[in-house]
mmCIF file of C-alpha atoms in Angstrom:
data_model
loop_
_atom_site.group_PDB
_atom_site.id
_atom_site.type_symbol
_atom_site.label_atom_id
_atom_site.label_comp_id
_atom_site.label_asym_id
_atom_site.label_seq_id
_atom_site.Cartn_x
_atom_site.Cartn_y
_atom_site.Cartn_z
ATOM 1 C CA MET A 1 10.080 4.566 0.165
ATOM 2 C CA VAL A 2 12.632 7.145 -0.937
ATOM 3 C CA ASP A 3 15.542 6.511 -3.285
ATOM 4 C CA VAL A 4 18.688 8.220 -1.995
ATOM 5 C CA THR A 5 21.272 7.334 -4.666
ATOM 6 C CA ARG A 6 21.727 5.715 -8.061
ATOM 7 C CA ARG A 7 25.331 4.645 -7.506
ATOM 8 C CA CYS A 8 26.187 1.099 -6.419
ATOM 9 C CA ASN A 9 29.342 -0.888 -5.677
ATOM 10 C CA LEU A 10 27.809 -4.263 -6.615
ATOM 11 C CA GLN A 11 26.031 -5.998 -9.465
ATOM 12 C CA CYS A 12 23.649 -8.344 -7.652
ATOM 13 C CA ILE A 13 22.226 -10.875 -10.079
ATOM 14 C CA GLY A 14 18.627 -10.158 -9.022
ATOM 15 C CA CYS A 15 18.824 -6.357 -8.907
ATOM 16 C CA ARG A 16 16.446 -4.664 -11.328
ATOM 17 C CA PHE A 17 18.815 -1.681 -11.609
ATOM 18 C CA HIS A 18 22.337 -3.121 -11.717
ATOM 19 C CA SER A 19 22.075 -6.805 -12.615
ATOM 20 C CA PRO A 20 24.547 -7.675 -15.411
ATOM 21 C CA VAL A 21 21.933 -9.916 -17.037
ATOM 22 C CA ALA A 22 18.509 -8.658 -15.968
ATOM 23 C CA ALA A 23 18.565 -4.902 -15.354
ATOM 24 C CA TRP A 24 15.175 -3.257 -15.907
ATOM 25 C CA PRO A 25 16.120 0.106 -17.480
ATOM 26 C CA SER A 26 12.537 1.327 -17.807
ATOM 27 C CA VAL A 27 12.340 2.036 -14.074
ATOM 28 C CA ALA A 28 15.771 3.629 -13.714
ATOM 29 C CA ASN A 29 16.136 7.394 -13.545
ATOM 30 C CA ARG A 30 16.987 8.961 -16.884
ATOM 31 C CA ASP A 31 18.463 12.232 -15.632
ATOM 32 C CA ASN A 32 21.823 13.128 -14.108
ATOM 33 C CA VAL A 33 20.748 13.170 -10.459
ATOM 34 C CA ALA A 34 22.971 10.748 -8.562
ATOM 35 C CA ASP A 35 22.132 11.533 -4.928
ATOM 36 C CA LEU A 36 19.123 12.868 -3.038
ATOM 37 C CA SER A 37 19.700 16.306 -1.508
ATOM 38 C CA CYS A 38 18.935 16.883 2.162
ATOM 39 C CA ASN A 39 16.842 19.954 1.274
ATOM 40 C CA VAL A 40 14.545 17.868 -0.948
ATOM 41 C CA LEU A 41 14.172 15.198 1.734
ATOM 42 C CA GLU A 42 13.410 17.766 4.432
ATOM 43 C CA ARG A 43 10.719 19.377 2.277
ATOM 44 C CA LEU A 44 9.280 15.964 1.496
ATOM 45 C CA CYS A 45 9.302 14.908 5.158
ATOM 46 C CA ARG A 46 7.444 18.035 6.230
ATOM 47 C CA GLU A 47 4.741 17.324 3.657
ATOM 48 C CA LEU A 48 4.561 13.672 4.646
ATOM 49 C CA ARG A 49 4.265 14.529 8.322
ATOM 50 C CA GLU A 50 1.355 16.864 7.615
ATOM 51 C CA MET A 51 -0.305 14.027 5.690
ATOM 52 C CA GLY A 52 0.018 11.619 8.633
ATOM 53 C CA THR A 53 2.890 9.469 7.385
ATOM 54 C CA ARG A 54 4.813 7.668 10.108
ATOM 55 C CA VAL A 55 7.315 5.339 8.410
ATOM 56 C CA LEU A 56 10.097 6.196 5.969
ATOM 57 C CA PHE A 57 12.264 3.674 4.101
ATOM 58 C CA LEU A 58 15.529 5.022 2.685
ATOM 59 C CA MET A 59 16.766 2.826 -0.127
ATOM 60 C CA GLY A 60 17.768 3.365 -3.709
ATOM 61 C CA ALA A 61 18.388 2.331 -7.235
ATOM 62 C CA GLY A 62 21.872 2.010 -5.761
ATOM 63 C CA GLU A 63 23.681 1.579 -2.437
ATOM 64 C CA PRO A 64 22.593 4.160 0.189
ATOM 65 C CA LEU A 65 25.894 3.955 2.101
ATOM 66 C CA LEU A 66 27.568 5.571 -0.934
ATOM 67 C CA HIS A 67 25.571 8.760 -0.269
ATOM 68 C CA PRO A 68 28.040 11.216 1.319
ATOM 69 C CA GLY A 69 25.361 12.765 3.536
ATOM 70 C CA LEU A 70 23.381 9.673 4.518
ATOM 71 C CA SER A 71 23.648 10.264 8.279
ATOM 72 C CA ARG A 72 22.297 13.767 7.838
ATOM 73 C CA LEU A 73 19.377 12.445 5.770
ATOM 74 C CA ILE A 74 18.511 9.966 8.519
ATOM 75 C CA GLN A 75 18.867 12.595 11.265
ATOM 76 C CA THR A 76 16.560 14.927 9.337
ATOM 77 C CA ALA A 77 13.845 12.287 8.998
ATOM 78 C CA CYS A 78 14.188 11.052 12.595
ATOM 79 C CA GLY A 79 14.161 14.626 13.878
ATOM 80 C CA LEU A 80 10.814 15.185 12.175
ATOM 81 C CA GLY A 81 9.311 12.216 14.008
ATOM 82 C CA PHE A 82 9.546 9.408 11.445
ATOM 83 C CA ARG A 83 10.411 5.791 12.127
ATOM 84 C CA VAL A 84 13.243 5.325 9.642
ATOM 85 C CA SER A 85 14.485 2.118 8.027
ATOM 86 C CA LEU A 86 17.506 1.776 5.773
ATOM 87 C CA LEU A 87 17.935 -0.877 3.066
ATOM 88 C CA THR A 88 21.599 -1.586 2.225
ATOM 89 C CA ASN A 89 23.869 -4.310 0.866
ATOM 90 C CA GLY A 90 26.005 -3.913 4.004
ATOM 91 C CA THR A 91 29.399 -4.286 2.333
ATOM 92 C CA LEU A 92 30.500 -0.746 3.272
ATOM 93 C CA LEU A 93 29.641 -0.981 6.970
ATOM 94 C CA ASP A 94 32.978 -0.060 8.529
ATOM 95 C CA GLU A 95 33.455 1.432 12.020
ATOM 96 C CA GLU A 96 32.797 4.995 10.875
ATOM 97 C CA LYS A 97 29.628 4.256 8.926
ATOM 98 C CA ALA A 98 28.276 1.930 11.624
ATOM 99 C CA ALA A 99 28.835 4.604 14.276
ATOM 100 C CA GLY A 100 27.143 7.171 12.046
ATOM 101 C CA LEU A 101 24.034 4.988 11.663
ATOM 102 C CA ILE A 102 23.784 4.516 15.423
ATOM 103 C CA GLU A 103 24.225 8.228 16.156
ATOM 104 C CA SER A 104 21.706 9.214 13.483
ATOM 105 C CA GLY A 105 18.806 7.651 15.400
ATOM 106 C CA LEU A 106 18.055 5.059 12.693
ATOM 107 C CA ASP A 107 15.359 2.604 13.807
ATOM 108 C CA THR A 108 15.987 -0.395 11.529
ATOM 109 C CA VAL A 109 18.594 -1.457 9.001
ATOM 110 C CA GLN A 110 17.854 -4.241 6.525
ATOM 111 C CA ILE A 111 20.989 -5.792 5.053
ATOM 112 C CA SER A 112 20.673 -7.898 1.913
ATOM 113 C CA LEU A 113 22.435 -11.263 2.050
ATOM 114 C CA TRP A 114 21.851 -13.142 -1.196
ATOM 115 C CA GLY A 115 24.126 -16.096 -0.363
ATOM 116 C CA LEU A 116 24.896 -17.938 2.875
ATOM 117 C CA THR A 117 28.406 -19.079 1.931
ATOM 118 C CA PRO A 118 31.265 -17.360 0.066
ATOM 119 C CA GLU A 119 30.663 -19.754 -2.839
ATOM 120 C CA ASP A 120 26.945 -18.897 -3.015
ATOM 121 C CA CYS A 121 27.747 -15.192 -2.825
ATOM 122 C CA ALA A 122 30.099 -15.517 -5.785
ATOM 123 C CA LYS A 123 27.111 -16.743 -7.837
ATOM 124 C CA GLN A 124 24.709 -14.091 -6.538
ATOM 125 C CA TYR A 125 27.132 -11.135 -6.716
ATOM 126 C CA SER A 126 28.680 -11.662 -10.159
ATOM 127 C CA GLY A 127 31.800 -13.475 -8.976
ATOM 128 C CA LYS A 128 32.565 -11.476 -5.826
ATOM 129 C CA SER A 129 33.176 -14.147 -3.193
ATOM 130 C CA ASP A 130 34.512 -11.596 -0.648
ATOM 131 C CA VAL A 131 31.020 -10.084 -0.281
ATOM 132 C CA TYR A 132 30.007 -12.662 2.319
ATOM 133 C CA ALA A 133 32.912 -11.818 4.633
ATOM 134 C CA CYS A 134 32.302 -8.070 4.171
ATOM 135 C CA ILE A 135 28.629 -8.334 5.118
ATOM 136 C CA VAL A 136 29.255 -10.589 8.125
ATOM 137 C CA GLN A 137 31.993 -8.283 9.396
ATOM 138 C CA GLY A 138 29.804 -5.217 8.869
ATOM 139 C CA VAL A 139 26.895 -6.678 10.843
ATOM 140 C CA LYS A 140 29.215 -7.748 13.659
ATOM 141 C CA THR A 141 30.748 -4.268 13.764
ATOM 142 C CA LEU A 142 27.354 -2.588 13.942
ATOM 143 C CA GLN A 143 26.114 -4.909 16.689
ATOM 144 C CA ARG A 144 29.337 -4.541 18.691
ATOM 145 C CA LEU A 145 29.194 -0.727 18.611
ATOM 146 C CA LYS A 146 25.507 -0.796 19.494
ATOM 147 C CA ARG A 147 26.167 -2.941 22.560
ATOM 148 C CA LYS A 148 29.146 -0.784 23.538
ATOM 149 C CA GLN A 149 26.938 2.288 23.605
ATOM 150 C CA GLY A 150 24.251 0.454 25.552
ATOM 151 C CA GLY A 151 21.540 1.119 22.967
ATOM 152 C CA ASN A 152 19.124 -1.096 21.058
ATOM 153 C CA LYS A 153 18.894 0.845 17.783
ATOM 154 C CA PRO A 154 19.073 0.214 14.961
ATOM 155 C CA THR A 155 17.434 -3.208 14.835
ATOM 156 C CA VAL A 156 19.558 -5.251 12.421
ATOM 157 C CA LEU A 157 17.716 -7.553 10.004
ATOM 158 C CA LEU A 158 19.253 -9.782 7.346
ATOM 159 C CA ASN A 159 17.191 -9.950 4.145
ATOM 160 C CA HIS A 160 17.694 -13.265 2.327
ATOM 161 C CA PRO A 161 16.108 -13.782 -1.151
ATOM 162 C CA ILE A 162 15.792 -17.494 -1.948
ATOM 163 C CA ASN A 163 16.292 -18.992 -5.406
ATOM 164 C CA ARG A 164 17.185 -22.324 -6.989
ATOM 165 C CA GLU A 165 20.929 -21.869 -6.459
ATOM 166 C CA ASN A 166 20.909 -20.987 -2.761
ATOM 167 C CA LEU A 167 17.972 -23.110 -1.545
ATOM 168 C CA SER A 168 20.233 -26.025 -0.577
ATOM 169 C CA GLN A 169 22.161 -23.800 1.848
ATOM 170 C CA LEU A 170 19.096 -22.431 3.646
ATOM 171 C CA ASP A 171 19.738 -24.399 6.848
ATOM 172 C CA ARG A 172 22.968 -22.404 7.265
ATOM 173 C CA ILE A 173 20.881 -19.378 8.234
ATOM 174 C CA ILE A 174 21.060 -20.484 11.892
ATOM 175 C CA GLU A 175 24.852 -20.479 11.753
ATOM 176 C CA VAL A 176 24.811 -17.043 10.107
ATOM 177 C CA VAL A 177 22.536 -15.699 12.852
ATOM 178 C CA ARG A 178 24.930 -16.954 15.521
ATOM 179 C CA GLU A 179 27.977 -15.620 13.654
ATOM 180 C CA THR A 180 26.601 -12.125 13.057
ATOM 181 C CA GLY A 181 24.429 -11.647 16.127
ATOM 182 C CA CYS A 182 21.684 -10.085 13.976
ATOM 183 C CA ASP A 183 18.276 -9.335 15.487
ATOM 184 C CA GLY A 184 16.117 -10.922 12.806
ATOM 185 C CA ILE A 185 15.836 -12.639 9.420
ATOM 186 C CA LEU A 186 13.634 -11.572 6.527
ATOM 187 C CA PHE A 187 13.133 -14.396 4.020
ATOM 188 C CA ALA A 188 12.081 -13.256 0.556
ATOM 189 C CA PRO A 189 11.123 -14.840 -2.771
ATOM 190 C CA PHE A 190 13.695 -14.196 -5.478
ATOM 191 C CA LEU A 191 12.232 -11.710 -7.957
ATOM 192 C CA LEU A 192 12.390 -12.989 -11.519
ATOM 193 C CA LEU A 193 12.197 -9.531 -13.155
ATOM 194 C CA ARG A 194 9.508 -10.349 -15.698
ATOM 195 C CA GLY A 195 11.029 -13.721 -16.563
ATOM 196 C CA ARG A 196 14.578 -12.504 -17.169
ATOM 197 C CA LEU A 197 15.775 -14.735 -14.324
ATOM 198 C CA GLN A 198 13.387 -17.630 -14.868
ATOM 199 C CA HIS A 199 16.288 -20.116 -14.741
ATOM 200 C CA LEU A 200 16.622 -19.309 -11.019
ATOM 201 C CA ALA A 201 12.935 -19.885 -10.234
ATOM 202 C CA LEU A 202 11.952 -22.646 -7.827
ATOM 203 C CA SER A 203 10.079 -25.629 -9.220
ATOM 204 C CA ASP A 204 6.883 -26.817 -7.508
ATOM 205 C CA ALA A 205 8.864 -29.523 -5.715
ATOM 206 C CA GLU A 206 11.519 -27.040 -4.609
ATOM 207 C CA ARG A 207 8.832 -24.668 -3.366
ATOM 208 C CA THR A 208 7.349 -27.456 -1.244
ATOM 209 C CA GLN A 209 10.823 -28.165 0.084
ATOM 210 C CA LEU A 210 11.256 -24.458 0.866
ATOM 211 C CA PHE A 211 8.044 -24.267 2.878
ATOM 212 C CA GLN A 212 9.055 -27.324 4.897
ATOM 213 C CA LYS A 213 12.452 -25.813 5.641
ATOM 214 C CA LEU A 214 10.936 -22.469 6.605
ATOM 215 C CA ARG A 215 8.512 -24.070 9.062
ATOM 216 C CA GLY A 216 11.420 -25.765 10.820
ATOM 217 C CA LEU A 217 13.532 -22.609 10.818
ATOM 218 C CA LYS A 218 10.638 -20.579 12.206
ATOM 219 C CA LYS A 219 10.546 -22.702 15.368
ATOM 220 C CA GLU A 220 14.313 -22.647 15.791
ATOM 221 C CA LEU A 221 14.639 -18.884 15.253
ATOM 222 C CA ARG A 222 11.854 -18.144 17.712
ATOM 223 C CA THR A 223 13.558 -20.347 20.286
ATOM 224 C CA MET A 224 16.699 -18.252 19.773
ATOM 225 C CA GLY A 225 14.720 -15.023 20.249
ATOM 226 C CA VAL A 226 15.346 -13.945 16.648
ATOM 227 C CA SER A 227 12.500 -12.364 14.671
ATOM 228 C CA GLU A 228 11.415 -13.856 11.319
ATOM 229 C CA ASN A 229 8.811 -13.345 8.592
ATOM 230 C CA VAL A 230 8.161 -16.928 7.464
ATOM 231 C CA ASP A 231 4.386 -16.487 7.139
ATOM 232 C CA ARG A 232 4.783 -13.365 4.999
ATOM 233 C CA CYS A 233 7.298 -15.110 2.737
ATOM 234 C CA VAL A 234 4.955 -18.069 2.203
ATOM 235 C CA LEU A 235 2.062 -15.703 1.456
ATOM 236 C CA ARG A 236 4.092 -13.862 -1.186
ATOM 237 C CA HIS A 237 4.538 -17.145 -3.041
ATOM 238 C CA GLN A 238 0.825 -17.005 -3.935
ATOM 239 C CA PHE A 239 1.825 -14.412 -6.536
ATOM 240 C CA GLN A 240 3.456 -16.808 -8.985
ATOM 241 C CA PRO A 241 4.334 -15.641 -12.506
ATOM 242 C CA ASN A 242 1.328 -15.838 -14.841
ATOM 243 C CA ALA A 243 -0.940 -16.870 -11.961
ATOM 244 C CA GLN A 244 -4.310 -15.225 -11.385
ATOM 245 C CA VAL A 245 -4.033 -12.288 -9.000
ATOM 246 C CA PRO A 246 -5.604 -13.621 -5.760
ATOM 247 C CA TYR A 247 -7.035 -10.281 -4.546
ATOM 248 C CA PRO A 248 -6.992 -6.547 -5.395
ATOM 249 C CA CYS A 249 -4.122 -4.172 -4.700
ATOM 250 C CA HIS A 250 -4.648 -1.410 -2.132
ATOM 251 C CA VAL A 251 -1.083 -0.066 -2.178
ATOM 252 C CA GLY A 252 -2.331 3.177 -3.741
ATOM 253 C CA TRP A 253 -3.966 4.069 -0.419
ATOM 254 C CA TYR A 254 -0.979 3.698 1.883
ATOM 255 C CA HIS A 255 2.323 3.808 -0.004
ATOM 256 C CA VAL A 256 4.515 6.057 -2.150
ATOM 257 C CA ARG A 257 7.815 5.345 -3.905
ATOM 258 C CA LEU A 258 9.878 8.452 -4.710
ATOM 259 C CA ARG A 259 12.608 8.275 -7.346
ATOM 260 C CA LEU A 260 15.589 10.595 -7.537
ATOM 261 C CA ASP A 261 14.150 12.500 -10.490
ATOM 262 C CA GLY A 262 11.161 13.452 -8.307
ATOM 263 C CA ASN A 263 8.728 11.035 -9.944
ATOM 264 C CA VAL A 264 6.210 9.428 -7.594
ATOM 265 C CA LEU A 265 5.194 5.783 -8.158
ATOM 266 C CA PRO A 266 2.647 3.643 -6.282
ATOM 267 C CA CYS A 267 5.374 1.066 -5.563
ATOM 268 C CA GLY A 268 8.828 0.063 -6.742
ATOM 269 C CA SER A 269 7.485 -2.612 -9.082
ATOM 270 C CA CYS A 270 5.269 -0.212 -11.032
ATOM 271 C CA ASN A 271 6.179 2.073 -13.943
ATOM 272 C CA LEU A 272 3.116 4.331 -13.655
ATOM 273 C CA VAL A 273 4.106 7.889 -12.731
ATOM 274 C CA MET A 274 1.595 9.596 -10.440
ATOM 275 C CA GLY A 275 3.311 12.998 -10.603
ATOM 276 C CA ASN A 276 6.562 14.798 -9.818
ATOM 277 C CA ILE A 277 7.360 16.572 -6.539
ATOM 278 C CA HIS A 278 9.311 19.260 -8.418
ATOM 279 C CA GLN A 279 6.123 20.264 -10.236
ATOM 280 C CA GLN A 280 3.432 19.665 -7.589
ATOM 281 C CA SER A 281 3.153 19.189 -3.872
ATOM 282 C CA LEU A 282 2.970 15.604 -2.669
ATOM 283 C CA ARG A 283 -0.530 16.246 -1.343
ATOM 284 C CA GLU A 284 -1.657 17.362 -4.814
ATOM 285 C CA ILE A 285 -0.150 14.220 -6.325
ATOM 286 C CA TRP A 286 -1.678 11.954 -3.660
ATOM 287 C CA ASN A 287 -5.149 13.400 -4.269
ATOM 288 C CA GLY A 288 -4.649 13.897 -8.005
ATOM 289 C CA PRO A 289 -6.261 12.199 -11.015
ATOM 290 C CA ALA A 290 -3.433 9.708 -11.664
ATOM 291 C CA TYR A 291 -3.604 8.259 -8.157
ATOM 292 C CA ARG A 292 -7.405 8.202 -8.229
ATOM 293 C CA GLU A 293 -7.372 6.304 -11.515
ATOM 294 C CA PHE A 294 -4.766 3.857 -10.198
ATOM 295 C CA ARG A 295 -6.817 3.162 -7.063
ATOM 296 C CA LYS A 296 -9.942 2.613 -9.135
ATOM 297 C CA LYS A 297 -8.322 0.120 -11.499
ATOM 298 C CA ALA A 298 -6.430 -1.726 -8.756
ATOM 299 C CA SER A 299 -9.537 -2.099 -6.578
ATOM 300 C CA ASN A 300 -10.672 -5.212 -8.476
ATOM 301 C CA ARG A 301 -8.715 -8.168 -9.803
ATOM 302 C CA VAL A 302 -9.743 -7.682 -13.440
ATOM 303 C CA GLY A 303 -8.637 -4.063 -13.542
ATOM 304 C CA LEU A 304 -5.439 -4.849 -11.668
ATOM 305 C CA ALA A 305 -4.527 -7.706 -14.004
ATOM 306 C CA ALA A 306 -5.099 -5.539 -17.098
ATOM 307 C CA MET A 307 -2.979 -2.729 -15.688
ATOM 308 C CA ALA A 308 -0.225 -5.018 -14.425
ATOM 309 C CA ARG A 309 0.340 -6.684 -17.788
ATOM 310 C CA GLU A 310 2.148 -3.619 -19.130
ATOM 311 C CA ASN A 311 2.992 -1.454 -16.134
ATOM 312 C CA CYS A 312 3.570 -3.559 -13.031
ATOM 313 C CA ASP A 313 5.510 -6.611 -11.917
ATOM 314 C CA CYS A 314 3.280 -8.106 -9.208
ATOM 315 C CA THR A 315 5.194 -11.390 -9.029
ATOM 316 C CA PHE A 316 5.835 -12.238 -5.342
ATOM 317 C CA CYS A 317 4.176 -8.962 -4.294
ATOM 318 C CA CYS A 318 6.052 -7.271 -1.417
ATOM 319 C CA TYR A 319 2.776 -5.909 -0.040
ATOM 320 C CA ALA A 320 0.791 -9.152 -0.112
ATOM 321 C CA GLU A 321 0.256 -9.273 3.652
ATOM 322 C CA ASP A 322 -0.748 -5.606 3.872
ATOM 323 C CA ASN A 323 -3.118 -5.886 0.911
ATOM 324 C CA LEU A 324 -4.746 -9.029 2.277
ATOM 325 C CA ARG A 325 -5.297 -7.441 5.681
ATOM 326 C CA ILE A 326 -6.896 -4.370 4.085
ATOM 327 C CA ASP A 327 -8.928 -6.450 1.633
ATOM 328 C CA ARG A 328 -10.533 -8.391 4.473
ATOM 329 C CA ILE A 329 -11.985 -5.078 5.646
ATOM 330 C CA MET A 330 -12.668 -3.435 2.277
ATOM 331 C CA ARG A 331 -14.691 -6.340 0.889
ATOM 332 C CA TRP A 332 -17.449 -5.572 3.429
ATOM 333 C CA PHE A 333 -17.688 -1.981 2.175
ATOM 334 C CA MET A 334 -17.775 -3.215 -1.420
ATOM 335 C CA ARG A 335 -20.718 -5.509 -0.586
ATOM 336 C CA SER A 336 -22.640 -2.693 1.035
#
């Protein structure tokens, strides 16, 4: 995952960088770099390709569509053989930007949709009720241009975090799918940002209600030919705040998060700096002492819990499914 910009046009209530009530400044960049340069990305991609990396997520501590050279960044990564995904709030997807994403060779675009009605969006986006219409129009524009050109890329996925205030509207997701023509839905737990947004957390009863709703939506979405991630969303709910970590973390073996200042982190929910690409090569960082120590501590639940208390926010872990799949294999090596 590579941050491409710090700038953003929204203040989403659950954003750890720009939330008006819950921003997490300790993970934000502290220098003056606002946008990722294409030269840095190209150098990084060449290193990553030599190391066997196949997937690149372009995202940010801001809104990627504000980057003036985003299409060039995507073209660079695609040209070097990566499968590229873009994470965006979707509000800036006009005809020009949508056409640029299609022409760039982008594989997947994930568009955050925090509310399923204008009224819900006003709560989730600090009073901006027009966000819903902007996102819906942007998705429709992208899908229309894609069909016009006879292509099937990028795959368009709507990413919907679920909290106490938007749970009641969840059934509207079917109507949103029909209205936008999106290719898939990604349901996500609403991150509480170390308790700063605890008032939006689901109760046990609401969580049971959520799982029941998701099971019904899973059948309906599959009937419509729309992809979904219901099982992954349910699995992530195992990582409740203050709950015992159910299994070790293996993210240090397969993932890197690069910030704009060049700092390398194991994931976006961790403050531990593994190194800086302006001081070392990525290969040196990947094989260096900081990463080795992180992997050692995270390889058992006791070490992971001790480390996470101060440095990580593992609530609703984004990599739960990946870690579980790897752990099912690794536990046999640990026994031997």
